């Protein structure tokens, strides 16, 4: 469902009608369609029923703000602030095609604009095109990149990148990773190996972060992806991409609620500047069709 249509649907649902069973049934269908999942939908409906009974609320309109409050408790924003004068590593994870490499280029531009010395690391060695793609961004943005040949050990790439950052005084390594390998187990093992290499290099705990990129158009799938990667390497947060196209917002709420992961950036296009920090209030207002 289109994000806008979802908001419009919620807006009309909460506008000018009495609260009854039909209202809750429609709300339930709408939340499921909007990718909030059975568990969250159930939780929200139960809580709203309870509030309306307890506070004798009879107009749907008067529940709108209460629902926003409930949703607001599900997600947090994450402010990324790499430490100056140290080597910070941001590992960017996610399945193929979600927008990892593109997002890394956007983050590189953004953080270097904020005064950080940024280094790109081409950790997706599974596909030749992946290294080239990051390389092209590095050239365009005038950034340094550490890369190896396709098929080489991504653990060695990040090992080299850390040495290079130390030698050049780079403060933030943005590490690209593979989103697909011969099978899921291989991929997870590979990611865990990189994680071990980074930890063994004694990067400060506060300076090492793992973010998953979730494609806003994939809905429920995004939730399973976040669970899978979180199990393999404990995640620190989420970056939402493709929020410009047929975006569904509900999956982000599920990831926040079920995994407790905060949201770092939202990306809304293919350009370098199509990225901005997650604004919870703006997100929830858009989701609920509140002007
Ligand atoms: N519309 C839109 N497209 C995006 C966005 N982020 C990435 N893409 C596109 O998604 C495709 C896959 O991106 P890529 O960075 O190669 O994904 P990766 O496989 O995860 O590294 C490319 O065509 C990107 O231009 C976004 O925020 N909005
Ligand atoms: Mg890529």
PDB file of C-alpha atoms and ligand atoms in Angstrom:
ATOM      1  CA  UNK A   1       0.000   0.000   0.000  1.00  0.00           C
ATOM      2  CA  UNK A   2       1.257   3.449  -0.819  1.00  0.00           C
ATOM      3  CA  UNK A   3       2.402   5.289   2.251  1.00  0.00           C
ATOM      4  CA  UNK A   4       0.282   8.286   1.390  1.00  0.00           C
ATOM      5  CA  UNK A   5      -2.776   6.154   0.826  1.00  0.00           C
ATOM      6  CA  UNK A   6      -2.202   4.485   4.177  1.00  0.00           C
ATOM      7  CA  UNK A   7      -2.083   7.884   5.868  1.00  0.00           C
ATOM      8  CA  UNK A   8      -5.199   9.007   4.030  1.00  0.00           C
ATOM      9  CA  UNK A   9      -6.994   5.862   5.066  1.00  0.00           C
ATOM     10  CA  UNK A  10      -6.098   6.355   8.703  1.00  0.00           C
ATOM     11  CA  UNK A  11      -7.057  10.002   8.513  1.00  0.00           C
ATOM     12  CA  UNK A  12     -10.516   9.256   7.148  1.00  0.00           C
ATOM     13  CA  UNK A  13     -10.947   6.368   9.584  1.00  0.00           C
ATOM     14  CA  UNK A  14     -10.335   8.643  12.552  1.00  0.00           C
ATOM     15  CA  UNK A  15     -12.408  11.488  11.173  1.00  0.00           C
ATOM     16  CA  UNK A  16     -15.981  12.190  12.259  1.00  0.00           C
ATOM     17  CA  UNK A  17     -17.287   8.841  13.371  1.00  0.00           C
ATOM     18  CA  UNK A  18     -18.280   7.028  16.513  1.00  0.00           C
ATOM     19  CA  UNK A  19     -16.129   4.324  18.019  1.00  0.00           C
ATOM     20  CA  UNK A  20     -17.722   0.905  17.612  1.00  0.00           C
ATOM     21  CA  UNK A  21     -16.688  -2.626  16.691  1.00  0.00           C
ATOM     22  CA  UNK A  22     -16.791  -1.760  12.993  1.00  0.00           C
ATOM     23  CA  UNK A  23     -14.309   1.035  13.635  1.00  0.00           C
ATOM     24  CA  UNK A  24     -11.873  -1.312  15.337  1.00  0.00           C
ATOM     25  CA  UNK A  25     -12.330  -3.935  12.607  1.00  0.00           C
ATOM     26  CA  UNK A  26     -11.488  -1.395   9.922  1.00  0.00           C
ATOM     27  CA  UNK A  27      -8.554  -0.089  11.914  1.00  0.00           C
ATOM     28  CA  UNK A  28      -7.257  -3.634  12.283  1.00  0.00           C
ATOM     29  CA  UNK A  29      -7.432  -4.283   8.516  1.00  0.00           C
ATOM     30  CA  UNK A  30      -5.727  -0.990   7.780  1.00  0.00           C
ATOM     31  CA  UNK A  31      -2.851  -1.610  10.188  1.00  0.00           C
ATOM     32  CA  UNK A  32      -2.259  -5.079   8.781  1.00  0.00           C
ATOM     33  CA  UNK A  33      -2.244  -3.673   5.242  1.00  0.00           C
ATOM     34  CA  UNK A  34       0.193  -1.005   6.380  1.00  0.00           C
ATOM     35  CA  UNK A  35       2.731  -3.657   7.438  1.00  0.00           C
ATOM     36  CA  UNK A  36       2.392  -3.294  11.183  1.00  0.00           C
ATOM     37  CA  UNK A  37       2.081  -7.046  11.536  1.00  0.00           C
ATOM     38  CA  UNK A  38      -0.371  -9.115  13.592  1.00  0.00           C
ATOM     39  CA  UNK A  39       1.343  -8.636  16.930  1.00  0.00           C
ATOM     40  CA  UNK A  40       1.593  -4.855  16.882  1.00  0.00           C
ATOM     41  CA  UNK A  41      -1.861  -4.505  15.361  1.00  0.00           C
ATOM     42  CA  UNK A  42      -3.316  -6.583  18.157  1.00  0.00           C
ATOM     43  CA  UNK A  43      -1.438  -4.610  20.768  1.00  0.00           C
ATOM     44  CA  UNK A  44      -2.599  -1.267  19.369  1.00  0.00           C
ATOM     45  CA  UNK A  45      -6.257  -2.302  19.056  1.00  0.00           C
ATOM     46  CA  UNK A  46      -6.339  -3.775  22.568  1.00  0.00           C
ATOM     47  CA  UNK A  47      -4.810  -0.649  24.043  1.00  0.00           C
ATOM     48  CA  UNK A  48      -7.133   1.705  22.156  1.00  0.00           C
ATOM     49  CA  UNK A  49     -10.187  -0.322  23.203  1.00  0.00           C
ATOM     50  CA  UNK A  50      -9.018  -0.136  26.794  1.00  0.00           C
ATOM     51  CA  UNK A  51      -8.410   3.631  26.615  1.00  0.00           C
ATOM     52  CA  UNK A  52     -11.815   4.323  25.057  1.00  0.00           C
ATOM     53  CA  UNK A  53     -13.564   2.207  27.691  1.00  0.00           C
ATOM     54  CA  UNK A  54     -11.637   3.622  30.625  1.00  0.00           C
ATOM     55  CA  UNK A  55     -11.872   7.252  29.554  1.00  0.00           C
ATOM     56  CA  UNK A  56     -15.363   6.925  28.050  1.00  0.00           C
ATOM     57  CA  UNK A  57     -14.151   8.199  24.698  1.00  0.00           C
ATOM     58  CA  UNK A  58     -16.846   7.811  22.045  1.00  0.00           C
ATOM     59  CA  UNK A  59     -15.484   9.779  19.085  1.00  0.00           C
ATOM     60  CA  UNK A  60     -12.798   8.231  16.882  1.00  0.00           C
ATOM     61  CA  UNK A  61     -11.194  11.650  16.505  1.00  0.00           C
ATOM     62  CA  UNK A  62     -10.361  11.684  20.183  1.00  0.00           C
ATOM     63  CA  UNK A  63      -8.373   8.461  19.836  1.00  0.00           C
ATOM     64  CA  UNK A  64      -6.128   9.711  17.070  1.00  0.00           C
ATOM     65  CA  UNK A  65      -3.585  11.388  19.327  1.00  0.00           C
ATOM     66  CA  UNK A  66      -3.651   8.379  21.639  1.00  0.00           C
ATOM     67  CA  UNK A  67      -2.732   6.094  18.795  1.00  0.00           C
ATOM     68  CA  UNK A  68       0.138   8.368  17.818  1.00  0.00           C
ATOM     69  CA  UNK A  69       1.344   8.177  21.419  1.00  0.00           C
ATOM     70  CA  UNK A  70       1.288   4.388  21.306  1.00  0.00           C
ATOM     71  CA  UNK A  71       3.243   4.333  18.033  1.00  0.00           C
ATOM     72  CA  UNK A  72       5.637   6.903  19.404  1.00  0.00           C
ATOM     73  CA  UNK A  73       6.623   4.447  22.112  1.00  0.00           C
ATOM     74  CA  UNK A  74       7.682   1.920  19.476  1.00  0.00           C
ATOM     75  CA  UNK A  75      10.547   3.776  17.813  1.00  0.00           C
ATOM     76  CA  UNK A  76      13.412   6.062  18.661  1.00  0.00           C
ATOM     77  CA  UNK A  77      15.777   8.060  16.573  1.00  0.00           C
ATOM     78  CA  UNK A  78      19.504   7.456  16.651  1.00  0.00           C
ATOM     79  CA  UNK A  79      21.908  10.317  16.353  1.00  0.00           C
ATOM     80  CA  UNK A  80      25.151   9.176  14.793  1.00  0.00           C
ATOM     81  CA  UNK A  81      28.104  11.067  16.170  1.00  0.00           C
ATOM     82  CA  UNK A  82      31.444   9.479  15.363  1.00  0.00           C
ATOM     83  CA  UNK A  83      34.205  10.489  17.754  1.00  0.00           C
ATOM     84  CA  UNK A  84      36.706  12.902  16.301  1.00  0.00           C
ATOM     85  CA  UNK A  85      40.350  11.923  16.571  1.00  0.00           C
ATOM     86  CA  UNK A  86      39.575   8.186  16.690  1.00  0.00           C
ATOM     87  CA  UNK A  87      38.925   5.484  14.129  1.00  0.00           C
ATOM     88  CA  UNK A  88      35.183   4.830  13.990  1.00  0.00           C
ATOM     89  CA  UNK A  89      33.813   1.914  11.971  1.00  0.00           C
ATOM     90  CA  UNK A  90      30.258   1.906  10.662  1.00  0.00           C
ATOM     91  CA  UNK A  91      29.422  -1.448   9.141  1.00  0.00           C
ATOM     92  CA  UNK A  92      26.523  -1.227   6.707  1.00  0.00           C
ATOM     93  CA  UNK A  93      24.519  -4.427   6.389  1.00  0.00           C
ATOM     94  CA  UNK A  94      21.501  -5.669   4.495  1.00  0.00           C
ATOM     95  CA  UNK A  95      20.347  -7.946   1.710  1.00  0.00           C
ATOM     96  CA  UNK A  96      21.174  -7.293  -1.937  1.00  0.00           C
ATOM     97  CA  UNK A  97      19.602  -4.294  -3.585  1.00  0.00           C
ATOM     98  CA  UNK A  98      18.299  -2.510  -0.486  1.00  0.00           C
ATOM     99  CA  UNK A  99      20.652   0.415  -1.114  1.00  0.00           C
ATOM    100  CA  UNK A 100      23.749  -0.219   1.044  1.00  0.00           C
ATOM    101  CA  UNK A 101      26.345   1.068  -1.398  1.00  0.00           C
ATOM    102  CA  UNK A 102      24.271   4.096  -2.381  1.00  0.00           C
ATOM    103  CA  UNK A 103      23.626   4.915   1.279  1.00  0.00           C
ATOM    104  CA  UNK A 104      27.332   4.654   2.095  1.00  0.00           C
ATOM    105  CA  UNK A 105      28.058   7.240  -0.605  1.00  0.00           C
ATOM    106  CA  UNK A 106      25.370   9.532   0.850  1.00  0.00           C
ATOM    107  CA  UNK A 107      26.703   9.077   4.387  1.00  0.00           C
ATOM    108  CA  UNK A 108      30.261   9.693   3.186  1.00  0.00           C
ATOM    109  CA  UNK A 109      29.239  13.017   1.692  1.00  0.00           C
ATOM    110  CA  UNK A 110      27.215  13.964   4.738  1.00  0.00           C
ATOM    111  CA  UNK A 111      29.819  13.089   7.362  1.00  0.00           C
ATOM    112  CA  UNK A 112      32.686  14.656   5.443  1.00  0.00           C
ATOM    113  CA  UNK A 113      30.527  17.779   5.154  1.00  0.00           C
ATOM    114  CA  UNK A 114      30.302  17.700   8.944  1.00  0.00           C
ATOM    115  CA  UNK A 115      34.081  17.739   9.172  1.00  0.00           C
ATOM    116  CA  UNK A 116      34.945  14.055   9.506  1.00  0.00           C
ATOM    117  CA  UNK A 117      37.746  12.416   7.540  1.00  0.00           C
ATOM    118  CA  UNK A 118      35.965   9.522   5.848  1.00  0.00           C
ATOM    119  CA  UNK A 119      37.367   6.334   4.327  1.00  0.00           C
ATOM    120  CA  UNK A 120      35.337   3.881   2.257  1.00  0.00           C
ATOM    121  CA  UNK A 121      35.966   0.136   2.578  1.00  0.00           C
ATOM    122  CA  UNK A 122      34.757  -2.191  -0.161  1.00  0.00           C
ATOM    123  CA  UNK A 123      33.767  -5.185   1.947  1.00  0.00           C
ATOM    124  CA  UNK A 124      31.349  -6.597  -0.619  1.00  0.00           C
ATOM    125  CA  UNK A 125      33.890  -8.734  -2.423  1.00  0.00           C
ATOM    126  CA  UNK A 126      31.305 -11.235  -3.585  1.00  0.00           C
ATOM    127  CA  UNK A 127      30.402  -9.337  -6.749  1.00  0.00           C
ATOM    128  CA  UNK A 128      32.917  -7.505  -8.945  1.00  0.00           C
ATOM    129  CA  UNK A 129      30.353  -4.826  -9.720  1.00  0.00           C
ATOM    130  CA  UNK A 130      30.011  -4.018  -6.033  1.00  0.00           C
ATOM    131  CA  UNK A 131      33.641  -2.958  -5.680  1.00  0.00           C
ATOM    132  CA  UNK A 132      33.458  -0.917  -8.901  1.00  0.00           C
ATOM    133  CA  UNK A 133      30.276   0.798  -7.774  1.00  0.00           C
ATOM    134  CA  UNK A 134      31.821   1.973  -4.515  1.00  0.00           C
ATOM    135  CA  UNK A 135      34.983   2.951  -6.372  1.00  0.00           C
ATOM    136  CA  UNK A 136      32.994   5.204  -8.712  1.00  0.00           C
ATOM    137  CA  UNK A 137      31.373   6.937  -5.748  1.00  0.00           C
ATOM    138  CA  UNK A 138      34.796   7.389  -4.123  1.00  0.00           C
ATOM    139  CA  UNK A 139      36.119   9.071  -7.272  1.00  0.00           C
ATOM    140  CA  UNK A 140      33.071  11.296  -7.669  1.00  0.00           C
ATOM    141  CA  UNK A 141      33.141  12.348  -4.030  1.00  0.00           C
ATOM    142  CA  UNK A 142      36.926  12.635  -3.860  1.00  0.00           C
ATOM    143  CA  UNK A 143      37.176  10.103  -1.014  1.00  0.00           C
ATOM    144  CA  UNK A 144      39.781   7.503  -0.269  1.00  0.00           C
ATOM    145  CA  UNK A 145      38.797   3.881  -0.666  1.00  0.00           C
ATOM    146  CA  UNK A 146      40.353   0.601   0.451  1.00  0.00           C
ATOM    147  CA  UNK A 147      39.501  -2.288  -1.839  1.00  0.00           C
ATOM    148  CA  UNK A 148      40.732  -5.663  -2.954  1.00  0.00           C
ATOM    149  CA  UNK A 149      39.932  -7.968  -5.801  1.00  0.00           C
ATOM    150  CA  UNK A 150      36.596  -9.651  -6.143  1.00  0.00           C
ATOM    151  CA  UNK A 151      36.514 -12.890  -4.176  1.00  0.00           C
ATOM    152  CA  UNK A 152      39.073 -11.767  -1.632  1.00  0.00           C
ATOM    153  CA  UNK A 153      38.474 -12.076   2.101  1.00  0.00           C
ATOM    154  CA  UNK A 154      36.325  -9.174   3.351  1.00  0.00           C
ATOM    155  CA  UNK A 155      37.992  -9.602   6.755  1.00  0.00           C
ATOM    156  CA  UNK A 156      41.274  -8.658   5.085  1.00  0.00           C
ATOM    157  CA  UNK A 157      39.637  -5.611   3.498  1.00  0.00           C
ATOM    158  CA  UNK A 158      38.505  -4.186   6.817  1.00  0.00           C
ATOM    159  CA  UNK A 159      41.823  -5.128   8.430  1.00  0.00           C
ATOM    160  CA  UNK A 160      43.650  -3.096   5.764  1.00  0.00           C
ATOM    161  CA  UNK A 161      41.140  -0.287   5.975  1.00  0.00           C
ATOM    162  CA  UNK A 162      41.734   0.131   9.708  1.00  0.00           C
ATOM    163  CA  UNK A 163      45.514   0.199   9.192  1.00  0.00           C
ATOM    164  CA  UNK A 164      45.086   2.717   6.407  1.00  0.00           C
ATOM    165  CA  UNK A 165      42.785   4.908   8.510  1.00  0.00           C
ATOM    166  CA  UNK A 166      45.281   4.858  11.365  1.00  0.00           C
ATOM    167  CA  UNK A 167      48.088   5.834   9.030  1.00  0.00           C
ATOM    168  CA  UNK A 168      46.133   8.655   7.346  1.00  0.00           C
ATOM    169  CA  UNK A 169      44.225   9.958  10.339  1.00  0.00           C
ATOM    170  CA  UNK A 170      40.825   8.970   8.933  1.00  0.00           C
ATOM    171  CA  UNK A 171      38.065   9.114  11.520  1.00  0.00           C
ATOM    172  CA  UNK A 172      35.192   7.215   9.978  1.00  0.00           C
ATOM    173  CA  UNK A 173      35.352   4.006   7.964  1.00  0.00           C
ATOM    174  CA  UNK A 174      32.138   3.244   6.113  1.00  0.00           C
ATOM    175  CA  UNK A 175      32.252  -0.472   5.464  1.00  0.00           C
ATOM    176  CA  UNK A 176      30.233  -1.921   2.600  1.00  0.00           C
ATOM    177  CA  UNK A 177      29.270  -5.582   2.946  1.00  0.00           C
ATOM    178  CA  UNK A 178      27.818  -8.335   0.796  1.00  0.00           C
ATOM    179  CA  UNK A 179      24.075  -8.876   0.838  1.00  0.00           C
ATOM    180  CA  UNK A 180      24.144 -12.273  -0.752  1.00  0.00           C
ATOM    181  CA  UNK A 181      26.469 -15.263  -0.938  1.00  0.00           C
ATOM    182  CA  UNK A 182      26.049 -18.876  -1.977  1.00  0.00           C
ATOM    183  CA  UNK A 183      23.721 -19.329   0.946  1.00  0.00           C
ATOM    184  CA  UNK A 184      22.477 -17.480   3.988  1.00  0.00           C
ATOM    185  CA  UNK A 185      24.712 -19.376   6.440  1.00  0.00           C
ATOM    186  CA  UNK A 186      27.815 -18.429   4.437  1.00  0.00           C
ATOM    187  CA  UNK A 187      26.834 -14.816   4.430  1.00  0.00           C
ATOM    188  CA  UNK A 188      26.218 -14.697   8.164  1.00  0.00           C
ATOM    189  CA  UNK A 189      29.517 -16.455   8.875  1.00  0.00           C
ATOM    190  CA  UNK A 190      31.350 -13.989   6.664  1.00  0.00           C
ATOM    191  CA  UNK A 191      29.761 -11.059   8.473  1.00  0.00           C
ATOM    192  CA  UNK A 192      30.642 -12.541  11.849  1.00  0.00           C
ATOM    193  CA  UNK A 193      34.227 -12.929  10.673  1.00  0.00           C
ATOM    194  CA  UNK A 194      34.431  -9.252   9.753  1.00  0.00           C
ATOM    195  CA  UNK A 195      32.924  -8.402  13.116  1.00  0.00           C
ATOM    196  CA  UNK A 196      35.664 -10.419  14.853  1.00  0.00           C
ATOM    197  CA  UNK A 197      38.407  -8.729  12.840  1.00  0.00           C
ATOM    198  CA  UNK A 198      37.095  -5.297  13.799  1.00  0.00           C
ATOM    199  CA  UNK A 199      36.857  -6.205  17.485  1.00  0.00           C
ATOM    200  CA  UNK A 200      40.362  -7.698  17.418  1.00  0.00           C
ATOM    201  CA  UNK A 201      41.699  -4.392  16.104  1.00  0.00           C
ATOM    202  CA  UNK A 202      40.625  -2.755  19.360  1.00  0.00           C
ATOM    203  CA  UNK A 203      38.258  -0.223  17.905  1.00  0.00           C
ATOM    204  CA  UNK A 204      36.532   1.504  20.866  1.00  0.00           C
ATOM    205  CA  UNK A 205      33.134  -0.020  21.666  1.00  0.00           C
ATOM    206  CA  UNK A 206      31.543   3.386  21.240  1.00  0.00           C
ATOM    207  CA  UNK A 207      33.171   3.839  17.848  1.00  0.00           C
ATOM    208  CA  UNK A 208      32.012   0.607  16.245  1.00  0.00           C
ATOM    209  CA  UNK A 209      28.441   0.483  14.974  1.00  0.00           C
ATOM    210  CA  UNK A 210      26.432  -1.902  12.829  1.00  0.00           C
ATOM    211  CA  UNK A 211      23.493  -0.563  10.866  1.00  0.00           C
ATOM    212  CA  UNK A 212      21.047  -2.480   8.750  1.00  0.00           C
ATOM    213  CA  UNK A 213      19.619  -0.960   5.600  1.00  0.00           C
ATOM    214  CA  UNK A 214      15.949  -1.706   5.080  1.00  0.00           C
ATOM    215  CA  UNK A 215      14.137  -1.027   1.822  1.00  0.00           C
ATOM    216  CA  UNK A 216      10.877   0.701   2.769  1.00  0.00           C
ATOM    217  CA  UNK A 217       9.026  -0.988  -0.074  1.00  0.00           C
ATOM    218  CA  UNK A 218       9.623  -4.545   1.136  1.00  0.00           C
ATOM    219  CA  UNK A 219       7.214  -4.475   4.062  1.00  0.00           C
ATOM    220  CA  UNK A 220       7.095  -7.552   6.263  1.00  0.00           C
ATOM    221  CA  UNK A 221      10.261  -8.929   4.656  1.00  0.00           C
ATOM    222  CA  UNK A 222      12.244  -6.077   6.128  1.00  0.00           C
ATOM    223  CA  UNK A 223      11.296  -7.240   9.607  1.00  0.00           C
ATOM    224  CA  UNK A 224      12.617 -10.768   8.967  1.00  0.00           C
ATOM    225  CA  UNK A 225      15.811  -9.327   7.500  1.00  0.00           C
ATOM    226  CA  UNK A 226      16.419  -7.195  10.565  1.00  0.00           C
ATOM    227  CA  UNK A 227      15.874 -10.231  12.823  1.00  0.00           C
ATOM    228  CA  UNK A 228      18.263 -12.379  10.826  1.00  0.00           C
ATOM    229  CA  UNK A 229      21.110  -9.861  10.751  1.00  0.00           C
ATOM    230  CA  UNK A 230      20.548  -8.911  14.371  1.00  0.00           C
ATOM    231  CA  UNK A 231      21.023 -12.525  15.347  1.00  0.00           C
ATOM    232  CA  UNK A 232      24.264 -12.831  13.392  1.00  0.00           C
ATOM    233  CA  UNK A 233      25.880  -9.565  14.474  1.00  0.00           C
ATOM    234  CA  UNK A 234      24.121  -7.485  17.065  1.00  0.00           C
ATOM    235  CA  UNK A 235      22.736  -4.417  15.287  1.00  0.00           C
ATOM    236  CA  UNK A 236      22.810  -0.837  16.581  1.00  0.00           C
ATOM    237  CA  UNK A 237      20.226   0.717  14.309  1.00  0.00           C
ATOM    238  CA  UNK A 238      18.319   0.953  11.068  1.00  0.00           C
ATOM    239  CA  UNK A 239      18.571   3.050   7.933  1.00  0.00           C
ATOM    240  CA  UNK A 240      15.416   3.201   5.854  1.00  0.00           C
ATOM    241  CA  UNK A 241      15.797   3.592   2.084  1.00  0.00           C
ATOM    242  CA  UNK A 242      13.439   4.101  -0.873  1.00  0.00           C
ATOM    243  CA  UNK A 243      11.041   6.002   1.283  1.00  0.00           C
ATOM    244  CA  UNK A 244      10.335   8.066  -1.835  1.00  0.00           C
ATOM    245  CA  UNK A 245       8.658   5.284  -3.782  1.00  0.00           C
ATOM    246  CA  UNK A 246       5.800   3.020  -2.718  1.00  0.00           C
ATOM    247  CA  UNK A 247       6.918   3.160   0.857  1.00  0.00           C
ATOM    248  CA  UNK A 248       5.317   1.275   3.697  1.00  0.00           C
ATOM    249  CA  UNK A 249       6.132   2.685   7.072  1.00  0.00           C
ATOM    250  CA  UNK A 250       4.769  -0.054   9.283  1.00  0.00           C
ATOM    251  CA  UNK A 251       7.767  -2.358   9.070  1.00  0.00           C
ATOM    252  CA  UNK A 252       9.928   0.283  10.718  1.00  0.00           C
ATOM    253  CA  UNK A 253       7.547   0.313  13.694  1.00  0.00           C
ATOM    254  CA  UNK A 254       7.778  -3.461  13.948  1.00  0.00           C
ATOM    255  CA  UNK A 255      11.575  -3.381  13.875  1.00  0.00           C
ATOM    256  CA  UNK A 256      11.537  -0.716  16.574  1.00  0.00           C
ATOM    257  CA  UNK A 257       9.054  -2.539  18.753  1.00  0.00           C
ATOM    258  CA  UNK A 258      10.237  -6.119  18.330  1.00  0.00           C
ATOM    259  CA  UNK A 259      13.996  -5.537  18.186  1.00  0.00           C
ATOM    260  CA  UNK A 260      14.327  -2.216  19.968  1.00  0.00           C
ATOM    261  CA  UNK A 261      16.397  -0.788  17.123  1.00  0.00           C
ATOM    262  CA  UNK A 262      16.525   2.988  16.684  1.00  0.00           C
ATOM    263  CA  UNK A 263      16.459   4.705  13.294  1.00  0.00           C
ATOM    264  CA  UNK A 264      19.391   6.669  11.987  1.00  0.00           C
ATOM    265  CA  UNK A 265      18.625   7.951   8.509  1.00  0.00           C
ATOM    266  CA  UNK A 266      15.798   7.934   6.010  1.00  0.00           C
ATOM    267  CA  UNK A 267      16.705   8.011   2.314  1.00  0.00           C
ATOM    268  CA  UNK A 268      14.339   9.343  -0.284  1.00  0.00           C
ATOM    269  CA  UNK A 269      16.053   9.036  -3.657  1.00  0.00           C
ATOM    270  CA  UNK A 270      19.170   8.130  -5.568  1.00  0.00           C
ATOM    271  CA  UNK A 271      20.991  11.472  -5.248  1.00  0.00           C
ATOM    272  CA  UNK A 272      23.808  12.052  -2.768  1.00  0.00           C
ATOM    273  CA  UNK A 273      21.707  14.489  -0.769  1.00  0.00           C
ATOM    274  CA  UNK A 274      18.602  12.302  -0.567  1.00  0.00           C
ATOM    275  CA  UNK A 275      19.309  11.347   3.033  1.00  0.00           C
ATOM    276  CA  UNK A 276      18.252  12.902   6.305  1.00  0.00           C
ATOM    277  CA  UNK A 277      18.221  12.053   9.982  1.00  0.00           C
ATOM    278  CA  UNK A 278      15.097  10.241  11.122  1.00  0.00           C
ATOM    279  CA  UNK A 279      12.483  12.633  12.480  1.00  0.00           C
ATOM    280  CA  UNK A 280      10.070  10.585  14.559  1.00  0.00           C
ATOM    281  CA  UNK A 281       7.311  13.143  14.819  1.00  0.00           C
ATOM    282  CA  UNK A 282       7.339  13.881  11.111  1.00  0.00           C
ATOM    283  CA  UNK A 283       7.361  10.165  10.318  1.00  0.00           C
ATOM    284  CA  UNK A 284       4.407   9.385  12.586  1.00  0.00           C
ATOM    285  CA  UNK A 285       2.381  12.349  11.373  1.00  0.00           C
ATOM    286  CA  UNK A 286       2.887  11.272   7.765  1.00  0.00           C
ATOM    287  CA  UNK A 287       2.105   7.664   8.636  1.00  0.00           C
ATOM    288  CA  UNK A 288      -1.151   8.652  10.300  1.00  0.00           C
ATOM    289  CA  UNK A 289      -2.099  11.266   7.753  1.00  0.00           C
ATOM    290  CA  UNK A 290      -1.981  14.061  10.322  1.00  0.00           C
ATOM    291  CA  UNK A 291      -1.366  17.440   8.717  1.00  0.00           C
TER     292      UNK A 291
HETATM  293  N1  LIG B   1      14.331   5.500  -5.177  1.00  0.00           N
HETATM  294  C1  LIG B   1      15.379   5.180  -4.413  1.00  0.00           C
HETATM  295  N2  LIG B   1      16.296   4.330  -4.889  1.00  0.00           N
HETATM  296  C2  LIG B   1      17.347   4.008  -4.111  1.00  0.00           C
HETATM  297  C3  LIG B   1      17.493   4.544  -2.808  1.00  0.00           C
HETATM  298  N3  LIG B   1      18.636   4.015  -2.281  1.00  0.00           N
HETATM  299  C4  LIG B   1      19.156   3.206  -3.229  1.00  0.00           C
HETATM  300  N4  LIG B   1      18.394   3.178  -4.342  1.00  0.00           N
HETATM  301  C5  LIG B   1      18.589   2.408  -5.577  1.00  0.00           C
HETATM  302  O1  LIG B   1      18.492   1.031  -5.279  1.00  0.00           O
HETATM  303  C6  LIG B   1      19.333   0.258  -6.125  1.00  0.00           C
HETATM  304  C7  LIG B   1      20.236  -0.649  -5.309  1.00  0.00           C
HETATM  305  O2  LIG B   1      21.129   0.143  -4.558  1.00  0.00           O
HETATM  306  P1  LIG B   1      22.554  -0.377  -4.080  1.00  0.00           P
HETATM  307  O3  LIG B   1      23.151   0.740  -3.296  1.00  0.00           O
HETATM  308  O4  LIG B   1      23.336  -0.909  -5.208  1.00  0.00           O
HETATM  309  O5  LIG B   1      22.085  -1.576  -3.127  1.00  0.00           O
HETATM  310  P2  LIG B   1      22.992  -2.663  -2.360  1.00  0.00           P
HETATM  311  O6  LIG B   1      22.917  -3.917  -3.163  1.00  0.00           O
HETATM  312  O7  LIG B   1      22.340  -2.842  -1.032  1.00  0.00           O
HETATM  313  O8  LIG B   1      24.362  -2.110  -2.243  1.00  0.00           O
HETATM  314  C8  LIG B   1      20.108   1.267  -6.962  1.00  0.00           C
HETATM  315  O9  LIG B   1      19.492   1.390  -8.223  1.00  0.00           O
HETATM  316  C9  LIG B   1      19.981   2.563  -6.168  1.00  0.00           C
HETATM  317  O10 LIG B   1      20.087   3.693  -6.967  1.00  0.00           O
HETATM  318  C10 LIG B   1      16.487   5.448  -2.318  1.00  0.00           C
HETATM  319  O11 LIG B   1      16.507   5.953  -1.176  1.00  0.00           O
HETATM  320  N5  LIG B   1      15.445   5.715  -3.162  1.00  0.00           N
HETATM  321 MG1  LIG B   2      26.171  -2.842  -2.875  1.00  0.00          MG
END
